[in-house]
XYZ file of C-alpha atoms in Angstrom:
663
model
C 6.089 0.552 -11.343
C 5.570 -1.164 -14.461
C 4.262 0.810 -17.719
C 3.038 -0.944 -20.817
C 1.897 1.675 -23.255
C 0.051 -0.226 -26.160
C -1.683 1.241 -29.274
C -3.826 -0.960 -31.592
C -6.021 0.015 -34.401
C -7.481 -1.710 -37.435
C -9.975 -1.190 -40.141
C -12.047 -4.201 -39.216
C -12.593 -6.354 -36.266
C -9.603 -8.533 -36.761
C -6.453 -7.971 -34.528
C -3.400 -7.076 -36.412
C 0.177 -6.195 -35.431
C 0.473 -3.917 -32.439
C 2.465 -1.107 -31.153
C 3.651 -1.461 -27.488
C 5.926 0.907 -25.818
C 7.087 -0.549 -22.549
C 8.523 2.313 -20.249
C 9.039 1.299 -16.700
C 6.192 3.982 -15.816
C 2.869 3.451 -13.989
C 0.603 3.518 -17.066
C -0.701 0.966 -19.623
C -2.350 2.635 -22.475
C -4.206 1.032 -25.149
C -6.185 1.573 -28.422
C -7.776 -1.602 -29.693
C -10.566 -2.924 -31.764
C -13.460 -4.626 -29.873
C -11.931 -8.299 -29.552
C -9.744 -9.203 -26.834
C -6.186 -8.588 -27.174
C -4.322 -12.000 -28.405
C -0.723 -11.322 -28.339
C 1.905 -13.682 -27.203
C 5.166 -11.684 -26.647
C 7.773 -13.480 -24.490
C 10.106 -10.837 -23.429
C 12.545 -11.071 -20.561
C 14.974 -8.325 -20.050
C 17.664 -8.669 -17.410
C 18.957 -5.968 -15.358
C 22.225 -5.102 -13.167
C 24.225 -7.838 -11.023
C 24.148 -11.597 -11.156
C 24.068 -14.029 -8.108
C 25.348 -17.433 -7.772
C 22.984 -20.374 -8.330
C 23.227 -21.633 -4.679
C 23.093 -18.345 -3.003
C 20.601 -17.356 -0.281
C 19.214 -14.858 -2.539
C 18.555 -17.270 -5.197
C 16.845 -19.466 -2.751
C 14.626 -16.681 -1.424
C 13.863 -15.728 -5.061
C 12.676 -19.177 -5.902
C 10.545 -19.382 -2.767
C 8.842 -16.016 -3.405
C 8.148 -16.602 -7.047
C 6.660 -20.171 -6.331
C 4.184 -18.504 -4.034
C 3.368 -15.524 -6.432
C 0.822 -17.751 -8.400
C -0.303 -19.944 -5.576
C -3.881 -20.761 -5.698
C -4.421 -19.291 -2.113
C -2.832 -15.929 -3.376
C -5.173 -13.422 -4.976
C -2.879 -10.205 -4.508
C -5.096 -7.117 -3.891
C -7.982 -8.875 -5.507
C -7.695 -6.729 -8.772
C -4.694 -8.537 -10.595
C -1.801 -6.523 -8.348
C 0.555 -8.589 -6.626
C 3.295 -7.414 -4.285
C 5.535 -9.665 -2.393
C 8.875 -9.875 -0.454
C 10.723 -12.461 1.459
C 14.005 -12.849 3.309
C 16.136 -10.491 5.183
C 18.855 -7.852 4.099
C 20.937 -8.181 2.170
C 19.172 -11.141 0.498
C 15.708 -9.987 0.666
C 13.971 -10.341 -2.654
C 10.988 -8.038 -3.616
C 8.597 -8.946 -6.516
C 5.422 -7.261 -8.225
C 3.173 -8.766 -10.728
C 0.408 -6.918 -12.598
C -2.211 -8.309 -14.860
C -4.494 -6.382 -17.092
C -7.447 -5.022 -15.558
C -10.125 -6.884 -17.559
C -8.727 -10.457 -17.166
C -10.230 -13.111 -14.688
C -8.221 -14.028 -11.514
C -7.623 -17.630 -12.975
C -6.228 -16.219 -16.122
C -4.204 -13.682 -14.286
C -2.699 -16.568 -12.073
C -1.995 -18.528 -15.036
C -0.380 -15.780 -16.712
C 1.850 -15.188 -13.639
C 2.843 -18.690 -13.460
C 3.951 -18.674 -17.113
C 5.819 -15.488 -16.527
C 7.442 -17.055 -13.395
C 8.757 -19.873 -15.718
C 9.852 -17.537 -18.370
C 11.660 -15.161 -16.252
C 13.672 -17.860 -14.235
C 14.599 -19.654 -17.472
C 15.537 -16.367 -19.271
C 17.281 -14.858 -16.240
C 18.743 -17.596 -14.180
C 21.261 -15.757 -12.136
C 20.175 -12.114 -12.190
C 19.485 -10.076 -9.059
C 16.958 -8.095 -10.862
C 14.676 -8.836 -13.919
C 11.673 -7.642 -15.724
C 9.367 -9.837 -18.062
C 6.137 -9.192 -20.187
C 4.245 -12.409 -20.995
C 0.784 -12.205 -22.713
C -1.312 -10.037 -20.592
C 0.881 -9.677 -17.434
C 4.130 -8.316 -16.203
C 6.467 -9.620 -13.639
C 9.269 -7.918 -12.025
C 11.722 -9.067 -9.133
C 14.629 -6.997 -7.503
C 16.755 -7.097 -4.626
C 15.614 -3.682 -3.638
C 12.251 -2.370 -2.807
C 10.149 -1.687 -6.007
C 6.850 -0.880 -4.635
C 6.036 2.685 -5.672
C 9.258 3.311 -7.292
C 9.383 5.077 -10.874
C 11.619 3.174 -13.470
C 12.077 4.174 -17.063
C 14.008 1.115 -18.194
C 13.773 -1.127 -20.128
C 11.930 0.373 -23.411
C 10.514 -1.780 -25.944
C 8.559 -1.144 -29.011
C 6.205 -2.739 -31.718
C 4.573 -0.859 -34.660
C 0.928 -1.217 -36.091
C 1.782 -1.914 -39.805
C -1.772 -0.861 -40.963
C -2.118 2.666 -42.718
C -4.620 5.365 -41.619
C -6.812 5.763 -44.762
C -6.832 9.504 -44.591
C -6.338 12.646 -42.523
C -3.458 11.275 -40.431
C -3.076 14.681 -38.389
C -6.695 14.444 -37.401
C -6.691 10.765 -36.651
C -3.657 11.396 -34.326
C -5.139 14.481 -32.697
C -8.550 12.631 -31.950
C -6.462 9.358 -30.627
C -4.268 11.244 -28.214
C -7.481 13.070 -26.937
C -8.881 9.426 -26.070
C -5.833 8.421 -24.496
C -5.397 11.633 -22.633
C -8.924 11.165 -21.098
C -8.282 7.523 -20.251
C -5.088 8.630 -18.557
C -7.159 10.784 -16.241
C -9.737 8.157 -15.603
C -7.451 5.478 -14.755
C -5.326 7.589 -12.401
C -8.208 8.625 -10.433
C -10.035 5.240 -10.193
C -8.743 4.534 -6.390
C -5.935 2.798 -4.879
C -6.819 -1.075 -5.820
C -7.430 -1.003 -9.558
C -6.486 2.218 -11.747
C -8.219 0.964 -14.838
C -10.486 2.681 -17.581
C -11.764 1.902 -20.959
C -13.111 4.086 -23.895
C -13.892 4.485 -27.651
C -13.562 7.129 -30.222
C -14.909 7.240 -33.583
C -13.205 8.729 -36.621
C -14.344 9.950 -40.124
C -13.779 7.436 -42.783
C -12.426 4.830 -40.156
C -13.564 2.152 -37.832
C -14.022 2.910 -34.190
C -10.879 2.745 -32.092
C -11.170 1.338 -28.528
C -8.864 2.405 -25.773
C -7.729 0.975 -22.356
C -5.586 2.617 -19.768
C -4.212 1.074 -16.591
C -1.849 2.241 -13.867
C -0.193 0.091 -11.310
C -1.958 0.822 -8.100
C 1.050 1.252 -5.975
C 1.195 4.945 -7.189
C -0.470 8.078 -6.284
C -3.130 9.597 -8.802
C -0.748 12.511 -9.279
C 2.492 10.261 -9.794
C 0.508 8.126 -12.191
C -0.986 10.920 -14.294
C 2.024 13.167 -14.294
C 4.429 10.665 -15.339
C 2.397 9.297 -18.138
C 3.262 12.547 -19.927
C 6.694 11.174 -20.680
C 5.340 8.693 -22.960
C 6.602 9.351 -26.419
C 4.096 10.418 -28.899
C 2.975 7.943 -31.555
C 5.358 8.095 -34.655
C 3.833 9.450 -38.038
C 5.034 6.577 -40.204
C 2.805 3.450 -40.128
C 5.534 1.081 -41.020
C 7.431 -1.037 -38.385
C 9.990 -2.173 -41.026
C 11.309 1.223 -42.604
C 11.760 4.725 -41.920
C 9.527 7.041 -44.128
C 11.445 8.458 -47.186
C 13.121 11.684 -46.801
C 11.289 14.858 -48.144
C 12.097 15.968 -51.654
C 14.758 18.722 -51.874
C 13.212 22.203 -52.397
C 13.990 24.038 -55.386
C 16.468 27.017 -54.640
C 14.605 30.288 -53.995
C 14.338 32.790 -56.723
C 17.003 35.619 -56.936
C 15.824 38.366 -54.844
C 14.907 41.584 -56.762
C 14.492 43.729 -53.672
C 16.634 46.801 -53.015
C 15.987 46.794 -49.277
C 19.130 44.909 -48.564
C 20.522 47.576 -46.015
C 17.215 47.532 -44.128
C 17.518 43.613 -43.759
C 21.009 43.978 -42.523
C 20.078 46.461 -40.049
C 17.398 44.286 -38.749
C 19.499 41.283 -38.626
C 21.945 43.322 -36.499
C 19.349 44.500 -34.037
C 18.105 40.875 -33.576
C 21.550 39.676 -32.940
C 22.127 42.242 -30.191
C 18.732 42.119 -28.413
C 18.060 38.333 -28.522
C 21.096 37.508 -26.096
C 20.340 40.369 -23.896
C 16.625 39.310 -23.386
C 17.644 35.549 -22.830
C 20.256 36.630 -20.262
C 17.775 39.041 -18.349
C 15.314 35.906 -18.332
C 18.086 33.464 -17.034
C 19.031 35.827 -14.413
C 15.422 36.212 -13.291
C 14.753 32.623 -13.174
C 17.918 31.950 -11.310
C 16.746 34.355 -8.502
C 13.313 32.847 -8.291
C 14.850 29.478 -7.952
C 17.224 30.560 -5.268
C 14.290 32.330 -3.530
C 12.008 29.331 -3.612
C 14.858 27.032 -2.301
C 15.445 29.269 0.558
C 11.767 29.325 1.360
C 11.662 25.610 1.300
C 14.466 25.070 3.403
C 13.122 27.545 6.104
C 9.686 25.694 6.150
C 11.509 22.431 6.445
C 13.605 23.815 9.449
C 10.439 25.148 11.132
C 8.483 21.900 10.625
C 5.856 23.650 8.397
C 6.334 21.243 5.422
C 6.602 17.384 4.954
C 9.849 16.617 3.294
C 9.596 15.348 -0.200
C 6.243 17.179 -1.063
C 5.600 20.282 -2.768
C 4.600 23.085 -0.296
C 1.521 24.181 -2.426
C 0.341 20.615 -2.566
C 0.717 20.046 1.130
C -1.174 23.466 2.102
C -3.768 22.244 -0.430
C -4.016 18.796 1.189
C -4.376 20.069 4.670
C -7.277 22.456 3.562
C -9.073 19.602 1.942
C -8.939 17.490 4.933
C -9.848 20.051 7.596
C -13.456 19.944 9.023
C -14.862 22.785 10.924
C -15.723 22.077 14.477
C -19.385 23.328 13.873
C -20.017 20.590 11.227
C -18.659 17.863 13.626
C -20.609 19.077 16.313
C -24.028 18.847 14.337
C -23.038 15.466 12.879
C -22.398 14.015 16.268
C -25.453 15.671 17.916
C -22.667 17.818 19.873
C -20.725 14.472 21.031
C -23.847 13.088 22.646
C -23.567 9.839 24.825
C -26.241 8.262 22.281
C -23.690 8.660 19.488
C -20.685 7.531 21.431
C -19.137 4.247 20.137
C -16.389 3.760 22.619
C -13.847 4.997 24.945
C -10.019 4.252 24.866
C -6.651 5.339 25.847
C -6.312 7.968 23.080
C -9.966 9.400 23.411
C -13.618 8.806 22.649
C -15.242 7.750 19.414
C -18.648 9.064 18.112
C -20.756 8.114 15.145
C -21.847 11.135 13.071
C -23.621 11.707 9.780
C -22.739 14.693 7.585
C -25.087 16.929 5.831
C -24.538 14.923 2.408
C -25.832 11.674 4.303
C -22.350 10.110 4.566
C -21.805 8.515 7.874
C -18.464 9.041 9.789
C -16.594 8.155 12.984
C -14.996 10.842 15.003
C -12.087 10.369 17.275
C -11.920 13.087 20.182
C -8.383 12.902 21.136
C -7.408 13.487 24.652
C -5.482 16.661 25.514
C -2.232 15.053 26.456
C -0.696 14.772 23.125
C 2.189 17.088 23.730
C 2.504 18.048 19.861
C 2.161 21.523 18.540
C -0.447 22.284 15.927
C 1.915 22.228 12.823
C 3.395 18.715 13.964
C -0.240 17.511 14.539
C -1.125 18.469 10.879
C 1.957 17.056 9.387
C 1.234 13.754 11.115
C -2.404 13.680 10.053
C -1.461 14.430 6.548
C 0.944 11.527 6.467
C -1.634 9.367 8.111
C -4.159 10.233 5.333
C -1.930 9.128 2.752
C -1.830 5.553 4.239
C -4.563 3.777 2.110
C -5.176 0.043 1.834
C -8.127 -1.966 1.687
C -7.303 -3.475 5.176
C -6.950 -0.131 6.908
C -9.535 2.178 8.195
C -9.413 5.138 6.205
C -8.622 8.754 7.550
C -10.892 11.186 6.016
C -9.638 14.440 7.919
C -9.202 16.411 11.021
C -10.328 19.192 12.942
C -8.025 21.514 15.124
C -9.767 24.330 16.736
C -9.034 25.620 20.186
C -8.229 22.782 22.450
C -10.280 20.290 20.328
C -8.401 17.748 18.309
C -10.574 15.578 16.037
C -9.887 12.668 13.596
C -12.601 11.895 11.264
C -12.538 8.279 9.781
C -14.854 6.250 7.564
C -17.502 4.665 9.267
C -17.284 0.734 9.167
C -20.709 -0.864 9.587
C -19.883 -3.911 11.927
C -18.434 -3.881 15.544
C -14.942 -4.482 16.284
C -13.693 -8.001 16.127
C -13.464 -8.458 20.006
C -17.342 -8.038 20.006
C -17.858 -10.879 17.726
C -14.988 -13.364 18.474
C -15.192 -13.349 22.185
C -19.048 -13.589 22.476
C -20.104 -17.216 22.905
C -23.044 -16.565 20.716
C -21.811 -14.220 18.086
C -18.587 -15.999 17.259
C -20.502 -18.860 15.894
C -21.244 -16.619 12.798
C -17.416 -16.761 12.214
C -16.955 -19.786 10.302
C -13.289 -20.896 9.681
C -13.302 -19.223 6.173
C -14.262 -15.811 7.618
C -11.702 -16.075 10.489
C -9.078 -17.039 7.933
C -10.019 -14.089 5.797
C -9.643 -11.832 8.908
C -6.120 -13.318 9.683
C -4.861 -12.955 6.243
C -6.562 -9.459 5.754
C -4.911 -8.180 8.912
C -1.484 -9.656 8.007
C -1.800 -7.711 4.664
C -2.467 -4.479 6.297
C 0.308 -4.751 8.810
C 2.551 -5.674 5.977
C 1.624 -2.399 4.374
C 2.305 -0.472 7.263
C 5.783 -2.124 7.747
C 7.207 -2.150 4.258
C 4.983 -0.899 1.644
C 3.782 2.656 2.969
C 5.797 5.870 2.527
C 6.600 5.705 6.233
C 7.464 2.612 8.472
C 4.500 2.696 10.763
C 4.672 0.475 14.037
C 1.232 0.010 15.302
C 2.241 -0.682 18.768
C -1.494 -1.436 19.857
C -2.690 -4.164 17.621
C -5.588 -6.286 19.319
C -8.966 -7.527 18.596
C -10.634 -4.385 19.353
C -8.502 -2.382 16.864
C -9.747 -4.817 14.106
C -12.981 -3.563 12.450
C -15.015 -5.697 10.292
C -16.952 -4.246 7.479
C -20.121 -5.404 5.814
C -18.300 -8.160 3.663
C -16.299 -9.229 6.779
C -13.204 -7.798 5.605
C -10.850 -6.554 8.388
C -9.691 -3.060 8.807
C -6.972 -2.028 11.089
C -7.695 1.236 13.205
C -5.404 3.357 15.452
C -2.574 3.080 13.182
C -0.332 6.038 13.386
C -1.771 6.836 16.873
C 1.650 6.216 18.596
C 3.151 8.878 16.120
C 0.389 11.383 17.075
C 1.138 11.089 20.809
C 4.805 10.035 20.708
C 6.307 12.125 17.742
C 9.377 10.927 15.674
C 9.349 7.435 17.124
C 9.129 4.343 14.641
C 11.486 2.165 16.404
C 13.935 2.157 19.414
C 13.436 2.776 22.958
C 10.669 4.568 24.727
C 9.922 5.674 28.404
C 6.063 5.870 27.411
C 4.296 2.664 26.930
C 1.332 2.896 24.341
C -0.391 -0.283 23.892
C -2.243 -3.073 25.627
C -0.945 -5.528 28.165
C -1.531 -9.270 26.800
C -0.847 -8.029 23.279
C 2.506 -6.402 23.905
C 5.691 -7.975 23.248
C 7.889 -8.743 26.444
C 10.787 -6.397 25.134
C 8.513 -3.467 24.591
C 6.474 -3.907 27.946
C 9.537 -4.544 30.165
C 12.263 -2.241 28.548
C 10.238 -0.068 26.153
C 12.210 -1.533 23.023
C 9.890 -1.638 20.023
C 10.367 -2.798 16.254
C 8.270 -4.271 13.532
C 8.595 -7.488 15.481
C 6.678 -5.929 18.285
C 3.545 -5.849 16.122
C 4.518 -9.346 14.676
C 4.153 -10.667 18.500
C 0.863 -8.859 18.616
C -0.450 -10.401 15.443
C 0.670 -13.920 16.747
C -1.591 -13.329 20.077
C -4.354 -12.167 17.679
C -4.244 -15.243 15.625
C -4.352 -17.554 18.342
C -7.356 -15.774 19.816
C -9.284 -16.134 16.644
C -8.607 -19.744 16.456
C -9.543 -20.464 20.041
C -12.275 -17.752 20.240
C -10.800 -16.782 23.860
C -8.912 -13.843 24.887
C -5.329 -14.232 25.874
C -5.998 -12.956 29.604
C -8.162 -15.370 31.377
C -8.183 -18.152 28.960
C -9.996 -21.232 30.114
C -9.847 -24.831 29.228
C -11.969 -26.964 31.371
C -11.434 -26.078 35.007
C -7.843 -24.824 34.343
C -7.249 -21.048 33.888
C -4.126 -19.784 32.309
C -2.948 -17.441 29.646
C -3.566 -18.426 26.083
C 0.150 -18.646 24.977
C 0.999 -20.878 27.852
C -1.792 -23.353 26.828
C -1.098 -23.146 23.098
C 2.710 -23.966 23.563
C 2.108 -26.765 26.090
C -0.496 -28.390 23.860
C 1.858 -28.040 20.802
C 4.758 -29.841 22.653
C 2.264 -32.541 23.695
C 0.629 -33.086 20.308
C -2.440 -31.868 21.306
C -2.867 -28.584 19.819
C -6.272 -29.244 18.349
C -7.443 -28.699 21.907
C -6.949 -25.176 21.069
C -9.534 -24.831 18.283
C -12.902 -23.032 19.207
C -15.446 -25.872 19.574
C -18.010 -23.841 17.471
C -15.631 -24.364 14.212
C -17.601 -27.532 12.893
C -16.185 -27.035 9.385
C -13.036 -25.879 7.764
C -9.662 -27.229 6.720
C -8.061 -28.921 9.862
C -4.633 -28.664 8.158
C -5.014 -24.789 7.707
C -6.236 -24.105 11.175
C -3.179 -26.228 12.396
C -0.931 -24.202 10.320
C -2.249 -20.935 11.572
C -1.720 -22.123 15.154
C 1.842 -22.736 14.070
C 2.412 -19.558 12.694
C 1.065 -17.839 15.661
C 3.483 -19.551 17.893
C 6.329 -18.653 15.427
C 5.178 -14.960 15.930
C 5.138 -14.946 19.722
C 8.713 -16.411 20.326
C 10.566 -14.814 23.135
C 13.593 -14.156 21.085
C 12.835 -11.315 18.791
C 15.145 -12.316 15.935
C 13.338 -15.816 15.589
C 9.985 -14.049 14.979
C 9.311 -13.796 11.183
C 8.487 -10.598 9.369
C 4.798 -9.925 8.102
C 6.326 -10.419 4.490
C 7.319 -13.987 5.615
C 3.914 -14.473 7.435
C 2.071 -13.669 4.386
C 4.415 -16.331 2.280
C 3.850 -18.965 4.844
C 0.057 -18.448 4.265
C 0.136 -18.412 0.551
C 2.684 -21.306 -0.231
C 2.142 -24.659 1.534
C 5.267 -25.871 -0.221
C 7.057 -23.557 2.508
C 8.202 -25.708 5.472
C 7.585 -23.796 8.566
C 10.457 -24.029 11.301
C 9.706 -25.409 14.746
C 8.538 -22.577 17.030
C 10.518 -22.002 20.389
C 9.166 -21.078 23.695
C 6.910 -18.088 23.824
C 7.533 -15.189 25.950
C 5.099 -16.008 29.109
C 3.553 -13.644 31.286
C 1.789 -16.359 33.251
C 2.391 -19.805 33.296
C -0.786 -21.109 35.433
C -2.751 -18.782 37.702
C -6.164 -17.786 38.689
C -7.760 -15.680 35.939
C -7.447 -12.031 36.692
C -9.986 -9.586 36.077
C -7.729 -6.582 36.638
C -7.359 -4.361 33.793
C -4.908 -1.669 32.997
C -4.856 1.512 30.818
C -3.556 1.539 27.305
C -1.253 4.134 28.018
C 0.768 2.648 31.237
C 2.048 5.239 33.677
C 2.201 8.004 30.875
C 4.236 10.333 33.149
C 6.704 7.163 34.548
C 10.193 7.261 33.575
C 11.916 3.778 32.783
C 13.343 3.335 36.384
C 9.767 3.970 37.649
C 8.621 0.927 35.615
C 11.437 -1.029 36.382
C 10.200 -1.161 40.117
C 6.906 -2.221 38.821
C 7.581 -5.335 36.791
C 5.662 -7.588 39.044
C 2.654 -5.585 38.245
C 3.104 -5.646 34.633
C 3.720 -9.397 34.858
C 0.658 -9.899 36.586
C -1.791 -7.627 34.875
C -3.248 -7.716 31.379
C -5.363 -5.817 28.841
C -7.295 -2.930 29.208
C -11.093 -3.406 28.349
C -11.518 -0.606 25.665
C -13.422 -0.108 22.347
C -11.727 3.329 21.150
C -12.244 2.543 17.586
C -14.254 4.010 14.658
C -16.784 1.404 13.403
């Protein structure tokens, strides 16, 4: 996304003028002295089309930028902010990045300053990029997450001379920066940041810093940094080096071998074009052959489009576990190691020979996919990495066995805590709010920021795992793709999900979209606030579904009755706002439900006025609580006409009791 290539050096510990190369590529390279960088460039570069002052796009932009530096918005926790707001064609995307060694408060203040500068300098632009102090800010009317840019370039020079051996200095400096590139690129998906130092003869130490934006992969980050231009030889920022003196004319030749020289020249003139032609012809045929092979692999499903086939083959091999290793780690899938059973299969705890704990999902055999399609889907799922998603480590495909290997998450799933009358007291409001926001960010990543648009289709409390720091991690994302390939939105005759969390348009008609996940998220929010399940919700002697009670209480002005009595502390305004957001997410009209980007904005910005929710899509208004359960995959062989005859059953029956997920 944003690349700031910086080079600083000095003969003392004082900061002098600097050279910055701003390329819209993913790297920040720095060579500086010990003291912190203290620069104050206020640069705002505007790009592309303009927009009227009173336009919807301008309103969305102002709303989005006002929430960027909100005290409740910590980005990814490491100085990287990615937000979007609105609906096409007036949707706004924004990304902020702070230098990796600044504090959260400094970062937030820098972005606040950047917001003011960029709105003043670019009042009516649809796309702009600003560099303020130690942070960068960019907004656009197109998605810019993970996108490479090479515009606009900016440059400053260091005006101080290298005392001696300029070539040696440049060589050592380039070695330092090259090492930092690799370290920063390989430092994970949250913060790609590295520092280092180099010592030069007859010169002070030079300290280097490299930082890549975390929205790019390690390979893209490292490879694209090679496009950063080399340091110029001249140390002066104000003038070009003087031209070299003209050389004296060569002395007259006294050789008598002129005829031999002419013959050699003639041979060269004839041979070189022939050799070049042959090389070009060979290269042309090689390129044609490679294109033909790639096209054939794409047609047969052996290659994921948009990736190099060699890389994909290597990735598949690196992700593949052998069955014997997994059998040993899980004690041959013993019942003692079994963590849960769900619609997609059983989950077992395992321990590899290196001591690392894993969770192994043993998939049921009714996938309907071929081996190649299964591998491709696993490769895509493995590339989905976010702090609020359970990480897929690999797979095993031997005989009839199809296994998925996940990271092991220490604590139980959310349903084991939030629905337990005793354990849920451990979740004060601060932890519950952290779980709500983290789940929202994970869903936003799946919907908008990942390489694919992933619709979860089975978001529920038992699919939210809680790690040792009480951070939520969404599991089973992408499972619908593994069992129902090539469906990310539209209609389906095969329902994959859990009743009680499923949006009505999906449960009744098989229609699904990102708004289906938004509905499930709304149910989950209301469950976290109340500490009770949607199905069989009880308030006093009355038993009714949670959504009915929440809506009725909201209209009667008694929404506080929904709050879990064990919540003794916490911001009452924040809790009521979450109830409000939850009701917005479960509205019956699909178009009225917010996107996950809007949900994040509502949570981060209290200046954003929430619309009034309309009536939710009820399954039950008031009834006797039912203990009936239904499998996650409803009527796996049923057609839509079969389901239409069973709508009364769908209305009356609720969620399956499952815990199929890696811990």
